[in-house]
Amino acid sequence: MSAPAPYVGRFAPSPTGPLHAGSVVAALASWLDARAHRGRWLLRIEDLDPPREQPGAAASIVDTLGRLGLHPDGEIVVQSTRGSAYAEALGTLVARGLGYPCGCTRREIADSVLHAGGTRTRTRHGELRYPGTCRDGLAPGRTARAWRLRVPDGVVRFEDRRLGTQSQDIAAEIGDFVLKRADGLWAYQLAVVVDDTAQGVTDVVRGTDLLGSTGRQVVLARALGLPSPRWLHVPVVAGADGDKLSKQTGATAVDASRPLEVLGAAMRHLGLEPPADAPLDAWLADATARWAARRLRAS
Ligand code: GLU
């Protein structure tokens, strides 16, 4: 019997703004879980969507993490440098008949759904379900705008370490989803699967706001013949309006000059009593022991 792969975790922020209280929760949970497993913790900057990014945000996130004592093991991966790996994965999918070009505009997708007698159902991320118009080839005279994955029918299941078995019918709820966007940008779903594999990630720990993407990532990994990591989705921090606190909605930067306050709030959010004040490294070691003790009790 082969030994299980050594634990590799990661934090993968999009540089749309400075680190805020919500992203610290995801960073700390992934760091604690990696340390509790004596694993490595990697950092990846997901800068695939320039219109949503803020100049200087990536550097500010790295700096803040360092001041919170959360130092990545190994090189920081920057997605904007990884286009050739994404192109290779898309090529593999196309060669397997699983990736195909799509000529539809957003409007056409919305209209075809209505003409078929359906309502304009939107996925949790606000996209329209793709009705499969270009699945069997582009209509004459149409040119490829985006590339999509041919999603198999049926329910996809995966285990979340906290939430248990999750299931999602991607074909029914989302349809063939985008791998490369009409504006030429790589889709998050493709990039994350390619990079988690390339970085040897065994465990993804992130907020429940991404739970709706996990099924797509499982389907995509299968299509590429890759294993999926283990999953743990932790509660997200809500803003004053009850929605997820996010950089887009103007969540403010955490005050990295008070690391124990910032980390303590994140720990409480994760349901753990923070350690008493101590030098940062000792505090983090104690926090790791608390995380590990809860994990052992829970499993
Ligand atoms: N880049 C994504 C975000 O900041 C997270 C990706 C992930 O953890 O899989 O929301």
mmCIF file of C-alpha atoms and ligand atoms in Angstrom:
data_model
loop_
_atom_site.group_PDB
_atom_site.id
_atom_site.type_symbol
_atom_site.label_atom_id
_atom_site.label_comp_id
_atom_site.label_asym_id
_atom_site.label_seq_id
_atom_site.Cartn_x
_atom_site.Cartn_y
_atom_site.Cartn_z
ATOM 1 C CA MET A 1 0.000 0.000 0.000
ATOM 2 C CA SER A 2 1.380 3.413 -0.853
ATOM 3 C CA ALA A 3 1.547 6.097 1.843
ATOM 4 C CA PRO A 4 -0.936 8.973 1.504
ATOM 5 C CA ALA A 5 0.495 12.041 -0.237
ATOM 6 C CA PRO A 6 2.010 14.524 2.242
ATOM 7 C CA TYR A 7 -0.375 17.369 2.991
ATOM 8 C CA VAL A 8 -0.157 20.426 0.738
ATOM 9 C CA GLY A 9 -2.598 23.271 1.344
ATOM 10 C CA ARG A 10 -2.926 26.698 -0.190
ATOM 11 C CA PHE A 11 -4.478 30.143 -0.002
ATOM 12 C CA ALA A 12 -5.482 31.574 -3.369
ATOM 13 C CA PRO A 13 -6.623 35.197 -3.124
ATOM 14 C CA SER A 14 -7.703 37.301 -6.087
ATOM 15 C CA PRO A 15 -5.921 40.670 -5.905
ATOM 16 C CA THR A 16 -9.106 42.726 -6.080
ATOM 17 C CA GLY A 17 -8.215 44.662 -2.923
ATOM 18 C CA PRO A 18 -6.285 44.416 0.335
ATOM 19 C CA LEU A 19 -6.754 41.510 2.760
ATOM 20 C CA HIS A 20 -10.002 42.017 4.735
ATOM 21 C CA ALA A 21 -11.512 40.197 7.703
ATOM 22 C CA GLY A 22 -13.215 37.641 5.438
ATOM 23 C CA SER A 23 -10.108 36.705 3.492
ATOM 24 C CA VAL A 24 -8.104 36.424 6.744
ATOM 25 C CA VAL A 25 -10.532 33.675 7.839
ATOM 26 C CA ALA A 26 -9.802 31.659 4.676
ATOM 27 C CA ALA A 27 -6.063 32.350 4.970
ATOM 28 C CA LEU A 28 -5.883 31.383 8.646
ATOM 29 C CA ALA A 29 -8.065 28.265 8.298
ATOM 30 C CA SER A 30 -5.955 26.959 5.409
ATOM 31 C CA TRP A 31 -2.714 27.798 7.264
ATOM 32 C CA LEU A 32 -3.859 26.166 10.539
ATOM 33 C CA ASP A 33 -5.020 23.038 8.751
ATOM 34 C CA ALA A 34 -1.702 22.751 6.894
ATOM 35 C CA ARG A 35 0.311 23.249 10.084
ATOM 36 C CA ALA A 36 -1.907 20.843 12.057
ATOM 37 C CA HIS A 37 -1.130 18.209 9.410
ATOM 38 C CA ARG A 38 2.587 19.113 9.408
ATOM 39 C CA GLY A 39 2.065 19.991 5.765
ATOM 40 C CA ARG A 40 3.119 22.765 3.440
ATOM 41 C CA TRP A 41 1.079 25.921 2.845
ATOM 42 C CA LEU A 42 1.325 27.580 -0.556
ATOM 43 C CA LEU A 43 0.199 30.950 -1.798
ATOM 44 C CA ARG A 44 -1.219 31.594 -5.246
ATOM 45 C CA ILE A 45 -2.234 34.982 -6.587
ATOM 46 C CA GLU A 46 -5.302 34.577 -8.805
ATOM 47 C CA ASP A 47 -4.873 37.576 -11.076
ATOM 48 C CA LEU A 48 -6.826 36.356 -14.081
ATOM 49 C CA ASP A 49 -9.386 39.123 -14.274
ATOM 50 C CA PRO A 50 -7.585 42.476 -14.699
ATOM 51 C CA PRO A 51 -10.775 44.598 -14.807
ATOM 52 C CA ARG A 52 -11.622 43.455 -11.248
ATOM 53 C CA GLU A 53 -8.108 43.896 -9.883
ATOM 54 C CA GLN A 54 -6.604 46.741 -7.923
ATOM 55 C CA PRO A 55 -3.023 47.867 -8.587
ATOM 56 C CA GLY A 56 -0.771 46.969 -5.668
ATOM 57 C CA ALA A 57 -3.286 44.584 -4.094
ATOM 58 C CA ALA A 58 -1.177 41.443 -4.627
ATOM 59 C CA ALA A 59 1.849 42.999 -2.918
ATOM 60 C CA SER A 60 -0.327 44.313 -0.113
ATOM 61 C CA ILE A 61 -1.894 40.854 0.476
ATOM 62 C CA VAL A 62 1.541 39.178 0.617
ATOM 63 C CA ASP A 63 2.820 41.866 2.994
ATOM 64 C CA THR A 64 -0.204 41.612 5.301
ATOM 65 C CA LEU A 65 -0.008 37.808 5.435
ATOM 66 C CA GLY A 66 3.647 38.116 6.424
ATOM 67 C CA ARG A 67 2.800 40.571 9.206
ATOM 68 C CA LEU A 68 0.182 38.103 10.447
ATOM 69 C CA GLY A 69 2.915 35.439 10.591
ATOM 70 C CA LEU A 70 1.434 33.449 7.694
ATOM 71 C CA HIS A 71 4.465 32.806 5.474
ATOM 72 C CA PRO A 72 4.082 30.640 2.383
ATOM 73 C CA ASP A 73 6.324 27.613 1.932
ATOM 74 C CA GLY A 74 7.922 27.917 -1.484
ATOM 75 C CA GLU A 75 7.450 30.175 -4.469
ATOM 76 C CA ILE A 76 4.313 32.252 -4.829
ATOM 77 C CA VAL A 77 2.500 31.191 -7.997
ATOM 78 C CA VAL A 78 1.002 34.017 -10.060
ATOM 79 C CA GLN A 79 -1.773 32.901 -12.394
ATOM 80 C CA SER A 80 -1.164 35.591 -15.013
ATOM 81 C CA THR A 81 2.128 33.801 -15.821
ATOM 82 C CA ARG A 82 0.457 30.409 -16.256
ATOM 83 C CA GLY A 83 -1.368 30.845 -19.596
ATOM 84 C CA SER A 84 0.568 28.102 -21.376
ATOM 85 C CA ALA A 85 -0.467 25.520 -18.728
ATOM 86 C CA TYR A 86 -4.126 26.532 -19.125
ATOM 87 C CA ALA A 87 -3.811 26.372 -22.942
ATOM 88 C CA GLU A 88 -2.353 22.885 -22.659
ATOM 89 C CA ALA A 89 -5.248 21.733 -20.446
ATOM 90 C CA LEU A 90 -7.774 23.216 -22.876
ATOM 91 C CA GLY A 91 -5.956 21.432 -25.722
ATOM 92 C CA THR A 92 -6.238 18.113 -23.857
ATOM 93 C CA LEU A 93 -9.962 18.628 -23.313
ATOM 94 C CA VAL A 94 -10.551 19.550 -26.959
ATOM 95 C CA ALA A 95 -8.533 16.529 -28.134
ATOM 96 C CA ARG A 96 -10.743 14.321 -25.914
ATOM 97 C CA GLY A 97 -13.909 15.840 -27.387
ATOM 98 C CA LEU A 98 -14.723 17.384 -24.006
ATOM 99 C CA GLY A 99 -13.876 21.006 -24.779
ATOM 100 C CA TYR A 100 -15.660 22.811 -27.592
ATOM 101 C CA PRO A 101 -15.911 26.313 -29.076
ATOM 102 C CA CYS A 102 -19.034 28.376 -28.452
ATOM 103 C CA GLY A 103 -20.178 31.286 -30.605
ATOM 104 C CA CYS A 104 -23.068 32.471 -28.412
ATOM 105 C CA THR A 105 -23.359 35.948 -26.951
ATOM 106 C CA ARG A 106 -24.890 36.446 -23.500
ATOM 107 C CA ARG A 107 -28.019 37.829 -25.143
ATOM 108 C CA GLU A 108 -28.381 34.794 -27.404
ATOM 109 C CA ILE A 109 -28.057 32.469 -24.427
ATOM 110 C CA ALA A 110 -30.732 34.430 -22.544
ATOM 111 C CA ASP A 111 -33.050 34.452 -25.585
ATOM 112 C CA SER A 112 -32.650 30.777 -26.417
ATOM 113 C CA VAL A 113 -33.541 29.875 -22.842
ATOM 114 C CA LEU A 114 -36.716 31.976 -23.080
ATOM 115 C CA HIS A 115 -37.678 30.577 -26.500
ATOM 116 C CA ALA A 116 -37.370 27.070 -25.144
ATOM 117 C CA GLY A 117 -40.106 28.026 -22.682
ATOM 118 C CA GLY A 118 -37.753 28.227 -19.750
ATOM 119 C CA THR A 119 -37.145 31.002 -17.318
ATOM 120 C CA ARG A 120 -33.821 32.759 -17.288
ATOM 121 C CA THR A 121 -32.480 30.675 -14.467
ATOM 122 C CA ARG A 122 -29.227 31.957 -13.116
ATOM 123 C CA THR A 123 -26.598 30.000 -11.316
ATOM 124 C CA ARG A 124 -25.617 31.054 -7.815
ATOM 125 C CA HIS A 125 -22.900 33.122 -9.440
ATOM 126 C CA GLY A 126 -25.400 35.006 -11.537
ATOM 127 C CA GLU A 127 -24.585 33.285 -14.812
ATOM 128 C CA LEU A 128 -27.260 31.891 -17.081
ATOM 129 C CA ARG A 129 -27.511 28.138 -17.519
ATOM 130 C CA TYR A 130 -26.007 27.365 -20.903
ATOM 131 C CA PRO A 131 -28.583 25.544 -23.072
ATOM 132 C CA GLY A 132 -25.973 23.677 -25.157
ATOM 133 C CA THR A 133 -26.489 25.564 -28.436
ATOM 134 C CA CYS A 134 -22.957 24.953 -29.793
ATOM 135 C CA ARG A 135 -22.460 21.486 -28.298
ATOM 136 C CA ASP A 136 -22.662 19.734 -31.638
ATOM 137 C CA GLY A 137 -20.620 22.302 -33.554
ATOM 138 C CA LEU A 138 -20.768 25.975 -34.437
ATOM 139 C CA ALA A 139 -23.597 26.933 -36.783
ATOM 140 C CA PRO A 140 -22.350 27.940 -40.270
ATOM 141 C CA GLY A 141 -20.920 31.445 -40.299
ATOM 142 C CA ARG A 142 -20.398 31.560 -36.511
ATOM 143 C CA THR A 143 -16.987 32.027 -35.001
ATOM 144 C CA ALA A 144 -15.704 30.753 -31.693
ATOM 145 C CA ARG A 145 -16.022 33.289 -28.876
ATOM 146 C CA ALA A 146 -15.564 31.158 -25.780
ATOM 147 C CA TRP A 147 -14.619 27.556 -25.015
ATOM 148 C CA ARG A 148 -16.820 25.319 -22.888
ATOM 149 C CA LEU A 149 -16.656 21.952 -21.150
ATOM 150 C CA ARG A 150 -19.069 19.233 -22.232
ATOM 151 C CA VAL A 151 -20.574 18.438 -18.820
ATOM 152 C CA PRO A 152 -21.786 14.863 -18.276
ATOM 153 C CA ASP A 153 -25.396 14.321 -17.211
ATOM 154 C CA GLY A 154 -26.088 13.350 -13.631
ATOM 155 C CA VAL A 155 -25.326 14.431 -10.112
ATOM 156 C CA VAL A 156 -21.741 15.086 -9.014
ATOM 157 C CA ARG A 157 -20.886 14.178 -5.420
ATOM 158 C CA PHE A 158 -17.968 15.139 -3.261
ATOM 159 C CA GLU A 159 -17.176 15.049 0.448
ATOM 160 C CA ASP A 160 -16.662 18.182 2.463
ATOM 161 C CA ARG A 161 -14.804 17.519 5.728
ATOM 162 C CA ARG A 162 -17.176 19.773 7.673
ATOM 163 C CA LEU A 163 -20.426 19.660 5.714
ATOM 164 C CA GLY A 164 -20.434 16.008 4.642
ATOM 165 C CA THR A 165 -21.543 14.728 1.249
ATOM 166 C CA GLN A 166 -22.410 17.461 -1.214
ATOM 167 C CA SER A 167 -24.173 16.898 -4.503
ATOM 168 C CA GLN A 168 -24.828 19.110 -7.439
ATOM 169 C CA ASP A 169 -26.430 18.489 -10.834
ATOM 170 C CA ILE A 170 -24.135 20.662 -12.901
ATOM 171 C CA ALA A 171 -25.659 19.692 -16.244
ATOM 172 C CA ALA A 172 -29.128 20.738 -15.027
ATOM 173 C CA GLU A 173 -28.153 23.788 -12.983
ATOM 174 C CA ILE A 174 -25.243 25.311 -14.874
ATOM 175 C CA GLY A 175 -24.799 23.447 -18.154
ATOM 176 C CA ASP A 176 -21.578 23.336 -20.157
ATOM 177 C CA PHE A 177 -19.495 25.954 -18.378
ATOM 178 C CA VAL A 178 -16.831 28.280 -19.716
ATOM 179 C CA LEU A 179 -13.135 27.338 -19.778
ATOM 180 C CA LYS A 180 -11.911 30.335 -21.724
ATOM 181 C CA ARG A 181 -13.989 33.478 -21.865
ATOM 182 C CA ALA A 182 -15.092 35.438 -24.916
ATOM 183 C CA ASP A 183 -12.796 38.283 -23.811
ATOM 184 C CA GLY A 184 -9.841 35.881 -24.028
ATOM 185 C CA LEU A 185 -9.418 35.525 -20.243
ATOM 186 C CA TRP A 186 -9.029 32.090 -18.682
ATOM 187 C CA ALA A 187 -11.932 30.994 -16.504
ATOM 188 C CA TYR A 188 -11.305 30.625 -12.767
ATOM 189 C CA GLN A 189 -12.594 27.004 -12.815
ATOM 190 C CA LEU A 190 -9.980 25.829 -15.316
ATOM 191 C CA ALA A 191 -7.103 27.772 -13.773
ATOM 192 C CA VAL A 192 -7.799 26.574 -10.238
ATOM 193 C CA VAL A 193 -7.899 22.895 -11.230
ATOM 194 C CA VAL A 194 -4.740 23.141 -13.317
ATOM 195 C CA ASP A 195 -2.852 25.035 -10.617
ATOM 196 C CA ASP A 196 -4.001 22.972 -7.634
ATOM 197 C CA THR A 197 -2.710 19.929 -9.531
ATOM 198 C CA ALA A 198 0.544 21.593 -10.614
ATOM 199 C CA GLN A 199 1.221 22.709 -7.034
ATOM 200 C CA GLY A 200 0.467 19.222 -5.674
ATOM 201 C CA VAL A 201 -2.369 20.536 -3.493
ATOM 202 C CA THR A 202 -3.949 17.717 -1.471
ATOM 203 C CA ASP A 203 -6.334 19.843 0.626
ATOM 204 C CA VAL A 204 -8.374 22.890 -0.315
ATOM 205 C CA VAL A 205 -9.605 24.909 2.669
ATOM 206 C CA ARG A 206 -11.649 27.970 1.654
ATOM 207 C CA GLY A 207 -14.936 29.781 2.274
ATOM 208 C CA THR A 208 -18.389 28.348 1.643
ATOM 209 C CA ASP A 209 -18.881 31.077 -0.969
ATOM 210 C CA LEU A 210 -16.890 28.768 -3.266
ATOM 211 C CA LEU A 211 -18.914 25.625 -2.492
ATOM 212 C CA GLY A 212 -20.957 26.278 -5.639
ATOM 213 C CA SER A 213 -17.772 26.040 -7.733
ATOM 214 C CA THR A 214 -16.462 22.816 -6.226
ATOM 215 C CA GLY A 215 -18.696 20.485 -8.256
ATOM 216 C CA ARG A 216 -17.460 22.115 -11.454
ATOM 217 C CA GLN A 217 -13.882 21.657 -10.319
ATOM 218 C CA VAL A 218 -14.523 17.971 -9.596
ATOM 219 C CA VAL A 219 -16.066 17.471 -13.059
ATOM 220 C CA LEU A 220 -13.217 19.313 -14.714
ATOM 221 C CA ALA A 221 -10.542 17.327 -12.864
ATOM 222 C CA ARG A 222 -12.236 14.100 -13.943
ATOM 223 C CA ALA A 223 -12.340 15.285 -17.563
ATOM 224 C CA LEU A 224 -8.601 15.960 -17.364
ATOM 225 C CA GLY A 225 -7.964 12.587 -15.702
ATOM 226 C CA LEU A 226 -6.756 14.278 -12.502
ATOM 227 C CA PRO A 227 -7.552 13.461 -8.863
ATOM 228 C CA SER A 228 -9.433 16.080 -6.833
ATOM 229 C CA PRO A 229 -8.096 17.340 -3.516
ATOM 230 C CA ARG A 230 -9.960 16.916 -0.205
ATOM 231 C CA TRP A 231 -12.310 19.811 0.515
ATOM 232 C CA LEU A 232 -13.094 21.849 3.610
ATOM 233 C CA HIS A 233 -15.344 24.893 3.253
ATOM 234 C CA VAL A 234 -15.383 27.209 6.270
ATOM 235 C CA PRO A 235 -18.078 29.790 7.135
ATOM 236 C CA VAL A 236 -17.723 33.143 5.392
ATOM 237 C CA VAL A 237 -17.843 36.468 7.193
ATOM 238 C CA ALA A 238 -20.990 38.454 6.447
ATOM 239 C CA GLY A 239 -20.967 42.218 5.951
ATOM 240 C CA ALA A 240 -23.493 44.618 7.478
ATOM 241 C CA ASP A 241 -25.990 43.804 4.692
ATOM 242 C CA GLY A 242 -25.810 40.072 5.478
ATOM 243 C CA ASP A 243 -23.993 39.339 2.231
ATOM 244 C CA LYS A 244 -20.517 37.882 2.109
ATOM 245 C CA LEU A 245 -17.892 40.455 3.051
ATOM 246 C CA SER A 246 -15.897 41.014 -0.121
ATOM 247 C CA LYS A 247 -13.307 43.272 -1.614
ATOM 248 C CA GLN A 248 -15.806 44.289 -4.316
ATOM 249 C CA THR A 249 -18.286 45.500 -1.713
ATOM 250 C CA GLY A 250 -15.629 47.661 -0.148
ATOM 251 C CA ALA A 251 -14.601 45.528 2.831
ATOM 252 C CA THR A 252 -11.864 47.410 4.618
ATOM 253 C CA ALA A 253 -8.289 46.249 4.969
ATOM 254 C CA VAL A 254 -7.372 44.568 8.256
ATOM 255 C CA ASP A 255 -4.971 46.426 10.538
ATOM 256 C CA ALA A 256 -1.842 44.296 10.279
ATOM 257 C CA SER A 257 -0.156 46.344 13.019
ATOM 258 C CA ARG A 258 -2.439 44.445 15.444
ATOM 259 C CA PRO A 259 -1.942 40.853 14.264
ATOM 260 C CA LEU A 260 -3.337 39.123 17.362
ATOM 261 C CA GLU A 261 -6.559 41.107 17.180
ATOM 262 C CA VAL A 262 -6.992 40.315 13.501
ATOM 263 C CA LEU A 263 -6.136 36.626 13.904
ATOM 264 C CA GLY A 264 -8.174 36.334 17.117
ATOM 265 C CA ALA A 265 -11.305 37.618 15.349
ATOM 266 C CA ALA A 266 -10.728 35.110 12.545
ATOM 267 C CA MET A 267 -10.321 32.288 15.069
ATOM 268 C CA ARG A 268 -13.558 33.186 16.829
ATOM 269 C CA HIS A 269 -15.289 33.166 13.466
ATOM 270 C CA LEU A 270 -13.939 29.632 12.978
ATOM 271 C CA GLY A 271 -15.538 28.661 16.284
ATOM 272 C CA LEU A 272 -12.309 28.533 18.307
ATOM 273 C CA GLU A 273 -11.315 30.468 21.408
ATOM 274 C CA PRO A 274 -8.157 32.418 20.544
ATOM 275 C CA PRO A 275 -5.049 31.844 22.675
ATOM 276 C CA ALA A 276 -4.042 34.478 25.228
ATOM 277 C CA ASP A 277 -1.697 37.211 24.016
ATOM 278 C CA ALA A 278 1.789 35.889 23.288
ATOM 279 C CA PRO A 279 4.566 36.502 20.767
ATOM 280 C CA LEU A 280 3.109 35.883 17.294
ATOM 281 C CA ASP A 281 4.866 32.562 16.579
ATOM 282 C CA ALA A 282 3.921 31.115 19.974
ATOM 283 C CA TRP A 283 0.360 32.378 19.569
ATOM 284 C CA LEU A 284 0.110 30.690 16.140
ATOM 285 C CA ALA A 285 1.547 27.428 17.528
ATOM 286 C CA ASP A 286 -1.110 27.459 20.262
ATOM 287 C CA ALA A 287 -3.804 28.268 17.682
ATOM 288 C CA THR A 288 -2.621 25.297 15.600
ATOM 289 C CA ALA A 289 -2.930 22.994 18.612
ATOM 290 C CA ARG A 290 -6.484 24.264 19.203
ATOM 291 C CA TRP A 291 -7.419 23.681 15.557
ATOM 292 C CA ALA A 292 -5.878 20.190 15.644
ATOM 293 C CA ALA A 293 -7.664 19.261 18.874
ATOM 294 C CA ARG A 294 -11.026 20.202 17.439
ATOM 295 C CA ARG A 295 -10.330 18.340 14.211
ATOM 296 C CA LEU A 296 -9.461 15.199 16.156
ATOM 297 C CA ARG A 297 -12.640 15.421 18.202
ATOM 298 C CA ALA A 298 -14.756 16.025 15.120
ATOM 299 C CA SER A 299 -13.513 13.000 13.160
HETATM 300 N N1 GLU B 1 -9.364 33.382 -5.923
HETATM 301 C C1 GLU B 1 -10.580 32.997 -5.283
HETATM 302 C C2 GLU B 1 -11.105 34.132 -4.411
HETATM 303 O O1 GLU B 1 -10.358 34.989 -4.000
HETATM 304 C C3 GLU B 1 -10.419 31.791 -4.383
HETATM 305 C C4 GLU B 1 -10.076 30.569 -5.096
HETATM 306 C C5 GLU B 1 -10.041 29.305 -4.268
HETATM 307 O O2 GLU B 1 -9.761 29.344 -3.061
HETATM 308 O O3 GLU B 1 -10.270 28.258 -4.872
HETATM 309 O O4 GLU B 1 -12.271 34.190 -4.130
#
